[in-house]
Amino acid sequence: MDNGSQGTSGIARGGAYVAMLLCLFLAWPASAGRNLEGEAAPDFALKSLAGANERLSEHQGSVVVLTIWNVRCGDCREQLLQLNALQTQYGAQGLQVISVNIDKHLHRVEETTRDMQLDFPVLLDMKKRVAKLYDPDKLPFTVMIDPAGTVRHVHQGYAGKDSLIYTAELESLLADFGPLTDQG
Amino acid sequence: MCNKQPWMNCRVAGWCAALMMLALPLAAETVAPPADEPAPVLDEEVQDLKAQVLNLNHELFLLEEELLFPANTQVAVFLSMDIGEYFDLDSVQLKLDGKKVSNYLYTKREVSALHRGGVHQLFLGNVKTGEHELVAVFTGLGPQGRQYRRGASLNFKKDIGAKFVELQITDREIKQQPEFFVREWE
């Protein structure tokens, strides 16, 4: 075999490597966050702002909306108010909202939530253990969990229009796992 | 194509294909259940299947436990509570040979289960044979609702065979204080 054909095969091999690397790069997920949809929601226990310990798995049997947030995030505060309205509207039908705050300073969380009069527990994750379990890309990070404990919907961030999506998803989940009563 | 394969007669092959085309719908009809079959039969089959899946899951769990924690190295720590009137349990931190192996927060429901005689498996792990030190730190509210934090420790020898240790919270009526014990199961 002559030198020319050896050179050609070398170029071809190099090309194959480049193509393989390109394929790997393209196949790599664009986001580092975990895709939790369809998986069992990772369980945890945390102390709540009210003082009691709460464990996620103890809410199996209810549709759970879990949101991870911090006080500097304006969208998070807006979302908490919307979740509070949803808790009031659908609480009797089996909805339980749980919020996990990841700030280091307790007084900031207390100041932020004082005027909101939230009807759901605010859990404190100062060491970010739960945040590591759920690996959010953007706050607020929200997961909707069905009564069997499986993650059904995941939302990164929050915009005003998301409230309609949340309502539709929750109504669908509540309808799947227990008939909705007439809201009148 | 037929000319290239002299071992196969094209006419025979054609008949075979036609017969297969005819036979497929017939086979499908024989496999499909009749439309008027009662639904409860299907429901029973689904229930059977569910039970089999649950059994299989249980067996897999036992197998996993045997593989991950073989009896020769297994150590398990349990927590129980006797009355617990003078202590409102919040959490238990466990250190084995100076290394934190568990930090468990107890919810109201779990504490209630402990009060009703439940025993909680706090830790399951592996240790080498020889001497070991187990330290448990209990946190909660003591008498008069004050913050209460107490430690209890146990030095134990791990032999061949699983080792079971129990942490027990009891009430001492005379002192009106809680007491914390760590003991090995024989």
Coordinates of C-alpha atoms in Angstrom, one line a residue:
Chain A
M1 CA 0.0 0.0 0.0
D2 CA 1.4 3.4 -0.9
N3 CA 1.8 6.5 1.3
G4 CA -1.1 8.3 -0.3
S5 CA -3.7 5.7 0.6
Q6 CA -2.3 5.6 4.2
G7 CA -2.7 9.3 4.5
T8 CA -6.2 9.1 3.2
S9 CA -7.2 6.4 5.7
G10 CA -5.6 8.5 8.5
I11 CA -7.8 11.5 7.5
A12 CA -10.8 9.2 7.3
R13 CA -10.1 7.9 10.8
G14 CA -9.6 11.4 12.1
G15 CA -12.9 12.4 10.5
A16 CA -14.7 9.5 12.2
Y17 CA -13.3 10.5 15.6
V18 CA -14.5 14.1 15.0
A19 CA -17.9 12.9 14.0
M20 CA -18.1 10.7 17.0
L21 CA -17.2 13.6 19.3
L22 CA -19.8 15.8 17.6
C23 CA -22.4 13.1 18.1
L24 CA -21.5 12.9 21.8
F25 CA -21.7 16.6 22.2
L26 CA -25.0 16.8 20.5
A27 CA -26.4 13.9 22.5
W28 CA -25.3 15.5 25.8
P29 CA -28.3 17.2 27.6
A30 CA -28.3 20.9 27.3
S31 CA -29.4 21.3 30.9
A32 CA -27.6 19.9 33.9
G33 CA -30.8 19.6 35.8
R34 CA -32.3 16.2 36.4
N35 CA -35.3 15.1 34.4
L36 CA -37.5 13.9 37.2
E37 CA -40.8 13.4 35.2
G38 CA -42.0 9.8 35.7
E39 CA -39.6 9.1 38.5
A40 CA -40.4 8.7 42.2
A41 CA -40.0 12.0 43.9
P42 CA -36.9 11.9 46.1
D43 CA -38.0 11.8 49.7
F44 CA -36.7 14.2 52.4
A45 CA -37.5 15.6 55.8
L46 CA -37.0 19.2 56.9
K47 CA -37.9 21.5 59.7
S48 CA -40.6 23.9 58.9
L49 CA -40.8 27.6 59.7
A50 CA -43.5 26.8 62.2
G51 CA -41.2 24.4 64.0
A52 CA -42.6 21.0 63.0
N53 CA -40.7 18.4 61.0
E54 CA -42.2 17.5 57.6
R55 CA -41.5 14.5 55.5
L56 CA -42.5 14.5 51.8
S57 CA -43.5 10.8 51.7
E58 CA -46.1 11.4 54.5
H59 CA -48.1 13.4 51.9
Q60 CA -48.6 10.4 49.7
G61 CA -52.2 10.1 48.9
S62 CA -52.4 13.8 48.1
V63 CA -51.5 15.7 44.9
V64 CA -48.4 17.6 46.0
V65 CA -46.9 20.8 44.5
L66 CA -43.4 21.2 45.7
T67 CA -41.6 24.4 45.1
I68 CA -38.0 25.4 45.8
W69 CA -37.4 29.1 46.2
N70 CA -35.3 31.9 47.8
V71 CA -36.2 35.4 49.0
R72 CA -34.2 37.3 46.4
C73 CA -36.2 35.8 43.6
G74 CA -39.2 38.1 42.7
D75 CA -40.8 35.4 40.5
C76 CA -40.7 33.1 43.5
R77 CA -42.7 35.5 45.7
E78 CA -45.3 35.9 42.9
Q79 CA -45.5 32.2 42.5
L80 CA -46.0 31.6 46.3
L81 CA -49.0 33.9 46.2
Q82 CA -50.5 32.0 43.3
L83 CA -49.8 28.6 45.0
N84 CA -51.5 30.0 48.1
A85 CA -54.6 30.7 46.0
L86 CA -54.4 27.2 44.6
Q87 CA -54.1 25.7 48.1
T88 CA -57.2 27.5 49.2
Q89 CA -59.1 26.5 46.0
Y90 CA -58.1 22.8 45.8
G91 CA -57.0 22.0 49.3
A92 CA -60.3 20.2 50.2
Q93 CA -59.9 18.0 47.1
G94 CA -56.5 16.7 48.1
L95 CA -54.0 19.3 47.1
Q96 CA -51.0 20.0 49.3
V97 CA -48.5 22.7 48.5
I98 CA -45.1 22.4 50.1
S99 CA -42.4 25.1 49.7
V100 CA -38.8 24.6 50.4
N101 CA -36.7 27.7 51.1
I102 CA -33.0 27.6 50.5
D103 CA -31.8 30.8 52.2
K104 CA -29.2 30.8 54.9
H105 CA -30.8 33.5 57.0
L106 CA -34.0 32.6 58.8
H107 CA -35.0 36.2 59.6
R108 CA -35.2 36.9 55.8
V109 CA -37.6 34.0 55.3
E110 CA -39.7 35.1 58.2
E111 CA -39.9 38.7 56.9
T112 CA -40.8 37.6 53.4
T113 CA -43.5 35.1 54.4
R114 CA -45.0 37.2 57.2
D115 CA -47.3 39.3 55.1
M116 CA -48.1 36.5 52.6
Q117 CA -50.2 34.5 55.2
L118 CA -49.3 31.2 53.5
D119 CA -51.6 28.3 54.1
F120 CA -48.9 25.7 53.4
P121 CA -45.7 24.7 55.2
V122 CA -42.5 26.6 54.5
L123 CA -39.6 24.2 55.0
L124 CA -36.1 25.3 55.6
D125 CA -33.3 23.9 53.6
M126 CA -30.4 26.0 54.7
K127 CA -27.8 23.3 53.9
K128 CA -29.4 22.9 50.4
R129 CA -29.8 19.1 50.8
V130 CA -33.1 19.0 49.1
A131 CA -31.9 21.4 46.4
K132 CA -29.1 19.0 45.6
L133 CA -31.6 16.1 45.4
Y134 CA -33.8 17.9 42.9
D135 CA -31.0 19.8 41.2
P136 CA -32.9 22.9 39.9
D137 CA -31.6 25.0 37.0
K138 CA -33.8 28.0 37.8
L139 CA -35.9 29.2 40.7
P140 CA -38.7 28.8 41.5
F141 CA -38.3 25.1 40.7
T142 CA -41.7 23.4 40.9
V143 CA -42.6 19.7 40.7
M144 CA -46.1 18.3 40.7
I145 CA -46.3 14.9 42.4
D146 CA -49.2 12.5 42.0
P147 CA -50.7 10.7 45.0
A148 CA -48.5 7.6 44.4
G149 CA -45.4 9.8 44.8
T150 CA -44.4 10.0 41.1
V151 CA -43.3 13.3 39.6
R152 CA -45.7 14.2 36.9
H153 CA -44.7 17.8 35.9
V154 CA -41.6 19.9 36.3
H155 CA -41.4 23.7 35.9
Q156 CA -38.2 25.8 36.0
G157 CA -38.8 29.4 36.7
Y158 CA -42.2 31.2 36.8
A159 CA -44.0 33.7 34.6
G160 CA -47.6 35.0 35.1
K161 CA -49.0 32.9 32.3
D162 CA -47.8 29.8 34.1
S163 CA -50.7 30.1 36.5
L164 CA -53.1 28.8 33.8
I165 CA -50.8 25.9 33.1
Y166 CA -50.5 25.1 36.8
T167 CA -54.3 25.1 37.2
A168 CA -54.8 22.9 34.1
E169 CA -52.2 20.4 35.3
L170 CA -53.6 20.3 38.8
E171 CA -57.1 19.8 37.7
S172 CA -56.0 17.0 35.4
L173 CA -54.1 15.3 38.3
L174 CA -56.9 15.7 40.8
A175 CA -59.4 14.4 38.2
D176 CA -57.2 11.4 37.6
F177 CA -56.9 10.5 41.2
G178 CA -60.1 11.7 42.7
P179 CA -63.2 13.3 41.2
L180 CA -63.3 17.1 41.3
T181 CA -66.2 18.6 43.1
D182 CA -68.1 21.4 41.5
Q183 CA -66.3 24.7 42.1
G184 CA -69.6 26.6 41.5
Chain B
M1 CA -34.2 -13.0 -8.0
C2 CA -35.8 -16.5 -8.3
N3 CA -33.3 -17.5 -10.9
K4 CA -30.5 -16.7 -8.5
Q5 CA -31.8 -19.2 -5.9
P6 CA -32.2 -22.5 -7.7
W7 CA -32.8 -24.4 -4.4
M8 CA -36.2 -22.7 -4.0
N9 CA -39.0 -23.2 -6.3
C10 CA -40.6 -19.8 -6.9
R11 CA -44.0 -21.2 -7.4
V12 CA -43.9 -23.0 -4.1
A13 CA -42.7 -19.9 -2.4
G14 CA -45.5 -17.9 -3.8
W15 CA -48.1 -20.5 -2.5
C16 CA -46.5 -20.4 0.9
A17 CA -46.7 -16.6 1.1
A18 CA -50.3 -16.7 0.0
L19 CA -51.2 -19.3 2.6
M20 CA -49.4 -17.3 5.3
M21 CA -51.4 -14.2 4.3
L22 CA -54.6 -16.2 4.7
A23 CA -53.5 -17.8 8.0
L24 CA -52.5 -14.6 9.8
P25 CA -56.0 -13.1 10.2
L26 CA -57.3 -16.6 11.3
A27 CA -54.6 -16.8 14.0
A28 CA -55.4 -13.3 15.2
E29 CA -59.0 -14.3 15.5
T30 CA -58.2 -17.4 17.6
V31 CA -55.9 -15.4 19.9
A32 CA -58.2 -12.4 20.6
P33 CA -60.6 -13.0 23.5
P34 CA -64.3 -13.0 22.7
A35 CA -65.9 -9.6 23.0
D36 CA -68.5 -10.8 25.5
E37 CA -65.9 -12.3 28.0
P38 CA -66.8 -11.0 31.5
A39 CA -64.6 -8.2 32.7
P40 CA -64.1 -9.6 36.3
V41 CA -61.9 -12.4 34.8
L42 CA -59.6 -9.8 33.4
D43 CA -59.7 -7.9 36.7
E44 CA -58.7 -11.0 38.6
E45 CA -55.8 -11.6 36.2
V46 CA -54.6 -8.0 36.7
Q47 CA -54.9 -8.5 40.5
D48 CA -52.9 -11.7 40.3
L49 CA -50.3 -10.0 38.2
K50 CA -50.1 -7.1 40.7
A51 CA -49.6 -9.6 43.5
Q52 CA -46.8 -11.3 41.6
V53 CA -45.1 -8.0 40.9
L54 CA -45.3 -7.1 44.6
N55 CA -43.9 -10.5 45.6
L56 CA -41.1 -10.2 43.1
N57 CA -40.3 -6.7 44.4
H58 CA -40.2 -8.0 48.0
E59 CA -37.8 -10.8 47.0
L60 CA -35.6 -8.3 45.1
F61 CA -35.5 -6.1 48.2
L62 CA -34.4 -9.0 50.4
L63 CA -31.8 -10.0 47.8
E64 CA -30.5 -6.4 47.5
E65 CA -30.2 -6.2 51.3
E66 CA -28.3 -9.5 51.5
L67 CA -25.9 -8.4 48.8
L68 CA -25.3 -4.9 50.1
F69 CA -25.2 -5.7 53.8
P70 CA -23.9 -9.3 54.2
A71 CA -24.5 -10.8 57.7
N72 CA -20.7 -10.9 58.3
T73 CA -20.4 -7.1 58.2
Q74 CA -23.9 -5.9 58.9
V75 CA -24.7 -3.6 61.7
A76 CA -28.2 -2.2 62.2
V77 CA -29.3 0.5 64.7
F78 CA -32.9 0.7 65.9
L79 CA -34.7 3.4 67.9
S80 CA -37.6 2.7 70.3
M81 CA -39.4 4.8 72.9
D82 CA -41.0 3.8 76.2
I83 CA -43.7 6.3 77.1
G84 CA -41.6 9.4 76.3
E85 CA -43.6 11.8 78.4
Y86 CA -40.7 13.9 79.4
F87 CA -39.1 14.1 76.0
D88 CA -40.5 15.3 72.7
L89 CA -38.2 13.8 70.1
D90 CA -37.0 16.0 67.3
S91 CA -34.0 14.3 65.7
V92 CA -31.2 11.7 66.3
Q93 CA -27.7 12.0 65.0
L94 CA -25.6 8.9 64.8
K95 CA -21.9 8.6 64.7
L96 CA -20.0 5.4 64.1
D97 CA -16.3 5.5 64.9
G98 CA -16.4 9.2 64.8
K99 CA -18.1 9.4 61.4
K100 CA -21.6 10.8 61.0
V101 CA -23.7 8.0 59.5
S102 CA -27.3 9.3 60.1
N103 CA -29.1 12.4 61.0
Y104 CA -32.8 11.6 61.1
L105 CA -35.6 14.1 61.7
Y106 CA -38.7 12.6 63.2
T107 CA -42.1 14.0 62.2
K108 CA -45.1 14.1 64.6
R109 CA -46.5 11.0 62.9
E110 CA -43.3 9.0 63.4
V111 CA -43.0 10.0 67.0
S112 CA -46.6 9.0 67.5
A113 CA -45.8 5.6 66.0
L114 CA -42.8 5.2 68.3
H115 CA -45.1 6.0 71.3
R116 CA -47.4 3.2 70.2
G117 CA -44.6 0.7 70.3
G118 CA -43.0 1.1 66.9
V119 CA -39.3 0.4 66.3
H120 CA -37.5 2.5 63.7
Q121 CA -34.5 1.2 61.8
L122 CA -32.3 4.3 62.0
F123 CA -29.2 2.9 60.3
L124 CA -28.1 -0.1 58.3
G125 CA -24.5 -0.4 57.2
N126 CA -21.3 -2.5 57.1
V127 CA -18.4 -2.5 59.6
K128 CA -15.3 -4.7 59.9
T129 CA -15.0 -7.2 62.7
G130 CA -13.4 -5.7 65.8
E131 CA -14.0 -2.9 68.3
H132 CA -16.3 0.0 67.4
E133 CA -17.8 3.1 69.0
L134 CA -21.4 4.2 68.4
V135 CA -22.5 7.7 69.6
A136 CA -26.1 8.8 69.4
V137 CA -27.1 12.4 70.0
F138 CA -30.8 13.0 70.8
T139 CA -32.4 16.4 70.3
G140 CA -35.9 17.5 71.2
L141 CA -37.9 19.3 73.9
G142 CA -37.4 18.1 77.5
P143 CA -39.5 18.7 80.6
Q144 CA -41.2 22.2 80.7
G145 CA -40.7 22.4 76.9
R146 CA -37.0 23.3 77.1
Q147 CA -34.5 22.5 74.4
Y148 CA -32.9 19.2 75.3
R149 CA -29.8 17.6 73.8
R150 CA -28.3 14.4 75.2
G151 CA -25.8 11.9 74.0
A152 CA -25.4 8.2 74.7
S153 CA -22.6 5.9 73.5
L154 CA -21.7 2.3 73.2
N155 CA -18.5 0.5 72.6
F156 CA -19.2 -2.8 71.0
K157 CA -17.3 -5.7 69.4
K158 CA -18.3 -6.8 66.0
D159 CA -17.9 -10.5 65.5
I160 CA -18.9 -12.7 62.6
G161 CA -22.7 -12.4 62.2
A162 CA -25.0 -9.4 62.1
K163 CA -24.9 -6.9 65.0
F164 CA -28.1 -5.2 66.2
V165 CA -28.1 -2.2 68.5
E166 CA -31.1 -0.5 70.0
L167 CA -31.4 3.1 71.1
Q168 CA -34.1 3.4 73.8
I169 CA -35.7 6.5 75.2
T170 CA -37.5 6.0 78.5
D171 CA -38.9 8.1 81.3
R172 CA -37.4 8.2 84.7
E173 CA -40.3 8.9 87.0
I174 CA -38.3 9.7 90.1
K175 CA -36.2 12.5 88.5
Q176 CA -39.0 13.4 86.0
Q177 CA -36.4 13.3 83.3
P178 CA -35.9 11.2 80.1
E179 CA -33.2 8.6 80.0
F180 CA -31.3 7.3 76.9
F181 CA -29.9 3.9 76.6
V182 CA -27.9 2.1 74.0
R183 CA -27.8 -1.7 74.1
E184 CA -26.9 -4.6 72.0
W185 CA -29.5 -7.2 71.0
E186 CA -28.4 -10.7 72.0

